[in-house]
Amino acid sequence: MNRYGWEGVARDLAAGRSVVYVGRGVACRAAFESISELMPEAARVFRANGAERIEHPSGGSLRFRRVGAWRHNLRGLAADVVVLDDPEADRDLDFIHELMSCVAGSPHGEVLRAC
């Protein structure tokens, strides 16, 4: 994901939205490091491996989920925005349904491909 994408995520967090980033292991960690640099000092950054998340002072939150061995790890997760950063993941129809169910309860629900 490029800096324009992360700036959009940062704006969503500042607006109080919940965001989930879904990507591969190395990309997921790099994304976490990139977005944490854009956060204000008052943001809470949790760096536990496999459970990284950022809580913005406005109430917005960003959670990271890895695609891989435990591919379907989104069940029960609700968000306003899901950012998919895996070029091959959208070929799995079950996975796409899982992504859509994450945003189904949000009036602003979006599933976005990373840029």
JSON list of C-alpha atoms in Angstrom, two decimals:
[
{"chain": "A", "resi": 1, "resn": "MET", "atom": "CA", "xyz": [0.00, 0.00, 0.00]},
{"chain": "A", "resi": 2, "resn": "ASN", "atom": "CA", "xyz": [1.32, 3.44, -0.82]},
{"chain": "A", "resi": 3, "resn": "ARG", "atom": "CA", "xyz": [1.35, 6.59, 1.30]},
{"chain": "A", "resi": 4, "resn": "TYR", "atom": "CA", "xyz": [-1.87, 7.89, -0.27]},
{"chain": "A", "resi": 5, "resn": "GLY", "atom": "CA", "xyz": [-3.68, 4.81, 0.90]},
{"chain": "A", "resi": 6, "resn": "TRP", "atom": "CA", "xyz": [-2.30, 5.17, 4.42]},
{"chain": "A", "resi": 7, "resn": "GLU", "atom": "CA", "xyz": [-3.27, 8.82, 4.56]},
{"chain": "A", "resi": 8, "resn": "GLY", "atom": "CA", "xyz": [-6.84, 7.76, 3.72]},
{"chain": "A", "resi": 9, "resn": "VAL", "atom": "CA", "xyz": [-6.76, 5.18, 6.50]},
{"chain": "A", "resi": 10, "resn": "ALA", "atom": "CA", "xyz": [-5.43, 7.83, 8.90]},
{"chain": "A", "resi": 11, "resn": "ARG", "atom": "CA", "xyz": [-8.37, 10.11, 7.96]},
{"chain": "A", "resi": 12, "resn": "ASP", "atom": "CA", "xyz": [-10.84, 7.28, 8.59]},
{"chain": "A", "resi": 13, "resn": "LEU", "atom": "CA", "xyz": [-9.30, 6.69, 12.02]},
{"chain": "A", "resi": 14, "resn": "ALA", "atom": "CA", "xyz": [-9.47, 10.40, 12.83]},
{"chain": "A", "resi": 15, "resn": "ALA", "atom": "CA", "xyz": [-13.17, 10.29, 11.86]},
{"chain": "A", "resi": 16, "resn": "GLY", "atom": "CA", "xyz": [-13.74, 7.52, 14.43]},
{"chain": "A", "resi": 17, "resn": "ARG", "atom": "CA", "xyz": [-14.13, 4.63, 11.98]},
{"chain": "A", "resi": 18, "resn": "SER", "atom": "CA", "xyz": [-12.97, 1.10, 12.59]},
{"chain": "A", "resi": 19, "resn": "VAL", "atom": "CA", "xyz": [-10.64, -0.30, 9.94]},
{"chain": "A", "resi": 20, "resn": "VAL", "atom": "CA", "xyz": [-9.27, -3.79, 9.38]},
{"chain": "A", "resi": 21, "resn": "TYR", "atom": "CA", "xyz": [-6.17, -4.33, 7.24]},
{"chain": "A", "resi": 22, "resn": "VAL", "atom": "CA", "xyz": [-5.88, -7.81, 5.69]},
{"chain": "A", "resi": 23, "resn": "GLY", "atom": "CA", "xyz": [-2.56, -8.81, 4.14]},
{"chain": "A", "resi": 24, "resn": "ARG", "atom": "CA", "xyz": [0.33, -11.27, 4.07]},
{"chain": "A", "resi": 25, "resn": "GLY", "atom": "CA", "xyz": [2.76, -11.53, 6.99]},
{"chain": "A", "resi": 26, "resn": "VAL", "atom": "CA", "xyz": [5.62, -9.29, 5.84]},
{"chain": "A", "resi": 27, "resn": "ALA", "atom": "CA", "xyz": [3.30, -6.80, 4.14]},
{"chain": "A", "resi": 28, "resn": "CYS", "atom": "CA", "xyz": [1.10, -6.74, 7.22]},
{"chain": "A", "resi": 29, "resn": "ARG", "atom": "CA", "xyz": [4.03, -5.83, 9.47]},
{"chain": "A", "resi": 30, "resn": "ALA", "atom": "CA", "xyz": [5.28, -3.18, 7.03]},
{"chain": "A", "resi": 31, "resn": "ALA", "atom": "CA", "xyz": [1.79, -1.70, 6.84]},
{"chain": "A", "resi": 32, "resn": "PHE", "atom": "CA", "xyz": [1.58, -1.56, 10.62]},
{"chain": "A", "resi": 33, "resn": "GLU", "atom": "CA", "xyz": [4.90, 0.28, 10.85]},
{"chain": "A", "resi": 34, "resn": "SER", "atom": "CA", "xyz": [3.91, 2.74, 8.09]},
{"chain": "A", "resi": 35, "resn": "ILE", "atom": "CA", "xyz": [0.57, 3.72, 9.59]},
{"chain": "A", "resi": 36, "resn": "SER", "atom": "CA", "xyz": [1.85, 3.90, 13.17]},
{"chain": "A", "resi": 37, "resn": "GLU", "atom": "CA", "xyz": [4.26, 6.66, 12.04]},
{"chain": "A", "resi": 38, "resn": "LEU", "atom": "CA", "xyz": [1.28, 8.77, 10.87]},
{"chain": "A", "resi": 39, "resn": "MET", "atom": "CA", "xyz": [-0.59, 8.56, 14.18]},
{"chain": "A", "resi": 40, "resn": "PRO", "atom": "CA", "xyz": [-0.67, 11.37, 16.72]},
{"chain": "A", "resi": 41, "resn": "GLU", "atom": "CA", "xyz": [1.24, 10.88, 19.95]},
{"chain": "A", "resi": 42, "resn": "ALA", "atom": "CA", "xyz": [-1.99, 10.29, 21.86]},
{"chain": "A", "resi": 43, "resn": "ALA", "atom": "CA", "xyz": [-2.74, 7.17, 19.77]},
{"chain": "A", "resi": 44, "resn": "ARG", "atom": "CA", "xyz": [-2.32, 3.82, 21.50]},
{"chain": "A", "resi": 45, "resn": "VAL", "atom": "CA", "xyz": [-0.18, 1.41, 19.48]},
{"chain": "A", "resi": 46, "resn": "PHE", "atom": "CA", "xyz": [-0.21, -2.28, 20.39]},
{"chain": "A", "resi": 47, "resn": "ARG", "atom": "CA", "xyz": [2.72, -4.20, 18.93]},
{"chain": "A", "resi": 48, "resn": "ALA", "atom": "CA", "xyz": [1.99, -7.77, 20.03]},
{"chain": "A", "resi": 49, "resn": "ASN", "atom": "CA", "xyz": [3.00, -10.05, 17.16]},
{"chain": "A", "resi": 50, "resn": "GLY", "atom": "CA", "xyz": [-0.13, -11.30, 15.40]},
{"chain": "A", "resi": 51, "resn": "ALA", "atom": "CA", "xyz": [-2.39, -8.92, 17.34]},
{"chain": "A", "resi": 52, "resn": "GLU", "atom": "CA", "xyz": [-1.17, -5.52, 16.19]},
{"chain": "A", "resi": 53, "resn": "ARG", "atom": "CA", "xyz": [-3.66, -2.70, 16.49]},
{"chain": "A", "resi": 54, "resn": "ILE", "atom": "CA", "xyz": [-3.85, 1.05, 16.75]},
{"chain": "A", "resi": 55, "resn": "GLU", "atom": "CA", "xyz": [-6.45, 3.02, 18.67]},
{"chain": "A", "resi": 56, "resn": "HIS", "atom": "CA", "xyz": [-6.86, 6.65, 17.61]},
{"chain": "A", "resi": 57, "resn": "PRO", "atom": "CA", "xyz": [-7.84, 9.27, 20.24]},
{"chain": "A", "resi": 58, "resn": "SER", "atom": "CA", "xyz": [-11.04, 9.95, 18.23]},
{"chain": "A", "resi": 59, "resn": "GLY", "atom": "CA", "xyz": [-12.24, 6.40, 18.90]},
{"chain": "A", "resi": 60, "resn": "GLY", "atom": "CA", "xyz": [-11.18, 4.97, 15.55]},
{"chain": "A", "resi": 61, "resn": "SER", "atom": "CA", "xyz": [-9.32, 1.69, 15.54]},
{"chain": "A", "resi": 62, "resn": "LEU", "atom": "CA", "xyz": [-7.14, -0.22, 13.10]},
{"chain": "A", "resi": 63, "resn": "ARG", "atom": "CA", "xyz": [-6.67, -3.97, 13.41]},
{"chain": "A", "resi": 64, "resn": "PHE", "atom": "CA", "xyz": [-4.38, -6.13, 11.32]},
{"chain": "A", "resi": 65, "resn": "ARG", "atom": "CA", "xyz": [-5.22, -9.65, 10.13]},
{"chain": "A", "resi": 66, "resn": "ARG", "atom": "CA", "xyz": [-2.84, -11.90, 8.25]},
{"chain": "A", "resi": 67, "resn": "VAL", "atom": "CA", "xyz": [-3.90, -14.00, 5.29]},
{"chain": "A", "resi": 68, "resn": "GLY", "atom": "CA", "xyz": [-2.25, -17.39, 5.37]},
{"chain": "A", "resi": 69, "resn": "ALA", "atom": "CA", "xyz": [-2.41, -20.62, 7.32]},
{"chain": "A", "resi": 70, "resn": "TRP", "atom": "CA", "xyz": [-5.39, -19.42, 9.37]},
{"chain": "A", "resi": 71, "resn": "ARG", "atom": "CA", "xyz": [-6.98, -17.77, 6.35]},
{"chain": "A", "resi": 72, "resn": "HIS", "atom": "CA", "xyz": [-10.49, -17.35, 7.70]},
{"chain": "A", "resi": 73, "resn": "ASN", "atom": "CA", "xyz": [-9.66, -15.37, 10.84]},
{"chain": "A", "resi": 74, "resn": "LEU", "atom": "CA", "xyz": [-12.25, -12.64, 10.24]},
{"chain": "A", "resi": 75, "resn": "ARG", "atom": "CA", "xyz": [-15.35, -14.37, 11.56]},
{"chain": "A", "resi": 76, "resn": "GLY", "atom": "CA", "xyz": [-17.20, -12.25, 14.06]},
{"chain": "A", "resi": 77, "resn": "LEU", "atom": "CA", "xyz": [-15.12, -9.18, 13.23]},
{"chain": "A", "resi": 78, "resn": "ALA", "atom": "CA", "xyz": [-17.06, -5.96, 12.52]},
{"chain": "A", "resi": 79, "resn": "ALA", "atom": "CA", "xyz": [-15.60, -2.88, 10.84]},
{"chain": "A", "resi": 80, "resn": "ASP", "atom": "CA", "xyz": [-16.51, 0.17, 8.81]},
{"chain": "A", "resi": 81, "resn": "VAL", "atom": "CA", "xyz": [-13.68, -0.38, 6.32]},
{"chain": "A", "resi": 82, "resn": "VAL", "atom": "CA", "xyz": [-11.71, -3.47, 5.30]},
{"chain": "A", "resi": 83, "resn": "VAL", "atom": "CA", "xyz": [-8.51, -2.91, 3.31]},
{"chain": "A", "resi": 84, "resn": "LEU", "atom": "CA", "xyz": [-7.44, -6.00, 1.35]},
{"chain": "A", "resi": 85, "resn": "ASP", "atom": "CA", "xyz": [-3.74, -5.98, 0.48]},
{"chain": "A", "resi": 86, "resn": "ASP", "atom": "CA", "xyz": [-3.32, -9.37, -1.18]},
{"chain": "A", "resi": 87, "resn": "PRO", "atom": "CA", "xyz": [-3.51, -9.62, -4.97]},
{"chain": "A", "resi": 88, "resn": "GLU", "atom": "CA", "xyz": [-4.64, -13.25, -4.96]},
{"chain": "A", "resi": 89, "resn": "ALA", "atom": "CA", "xyz": [-7.06, -13.32, -2.02]},
{"chain": "A", "resi": 90, "resn": "ASP", "atom": "CA", "xyz": [-9.98, -11.99, -4.02]},
{"chain": "A", "resi": 91, "resn": "ARG", "atom": "CA", "xyz": [-10.05, -15.20, -6.09]},
{"chain": "A", "resi": 92, "resn": "ASP", "atom": "CA", "xyz": [-11.52, -17.09, -3.14]},
{"chain": "A", "resi": 93, "resn": "LEU", "atom": "CA", "xyz": [-15.27, -16.47, -3.11]},
{"chain": "A", "resi": 94, "resn": "ASP", "atom": "CA", "xyz": [-15.68, -17.70, 0.48]},
{"chain": "A", "resi": 95, "resn": "PHE", "atom": "CA", "xyz": [-13.04, -15.24, 1.60]},
{"chain": "A", "resi": 96, "resn": "ILE", "atom": "CA", "xyz": [-14.79, -12.37, -0.20]},
{"chain": "A", "resi": 97, "resn": "HIS", "atom": "CA", "xyz": [-18.06, -13.28, 1.54]},
{"chain": "A", "resi": 98, "resn": "GLU", "atom": "CA", "xyz": [-16.20, -13.20, 4.84]},
{"chain": "A", "resi": 99, "resn": "LEU", "atom": "CA", "xyz": [-14.82, -9.74, 4.06]},
{"chain": "A", "resi": 100, "resn": "MET", "atom": "CA", "xyz": [-18.29, -8.49, 3.12]},
{"chain": "A", "resi": 101, "resn": "SER", "atom": "CA", "xyz": [-19.79, -9.83, 6.34]},
{"chain": "A", "resi": 102, "resn": "CYS", "atom": "CA", "xyz": [-17.27, -7.73, 8.33]},
{"chain": "A", "resi": 103, "resn": "VAL", "atom": "CA", "xyz": [-18.75, -4.51, 6.97]},
{"chain": "A", "resi": 104, "resn": "ALA", "atom": "CA", "xyz": [-22.37, -5.62, 6.67]},
{"chain": "A", "resi": 105, "resn": "GLY", "atom": "CA", "xyz": [-23.42, -3.93, 9.91]},
{"chain": "A", "resi": 106, "resn": "SER", "atom": "CA", "xyz": [-21.84, -0.58, 9.09]},
{"chain": "A", "resi": 107, "resn": "PRO", "atom": "CA", "xyz": [-23.81, 2.19, 7.38]},
{"chain": "A", "resi": 108, "resn": "HIS", "atom": "CA", "xyz": [-20.53, 3.20, 5.67]},
{"chain": "A", "resi": 109, "resn": "GLY", "atom": "CA", "xyz": [-19.20, -0.32, 5.05]},
{"chain": "A", "resi": 110, "resn": "GLU", "atom": "CA", "xyz": [-16.49, -0.60, 2.40]},
{"chain": "A", "resi": 111, "resn": "VAL", "atom": "CA", "xyz": [-14.12, -3.32, 1.25]},
{"chain": "A", "resi": 112, "resn": "LEU", "atom": "CA", "xyz": [-11.19, -1.70, -0.53]},
{"chain": "A", "resi": 113, "resn": "ARG", "atom": "CA", "xyz": [-8.24, -3.08, -2.44]},
{"chain": "A", "resi": 114, "resn": "ALA", "atom": "CA", "xyz": [-4.96, -1.57, -1.31]},
{"chain": "A", "resi": 115, "resn": "CYS", "atom": "CA", "xyz": [-3.25, 0.78, -3.73]}
]
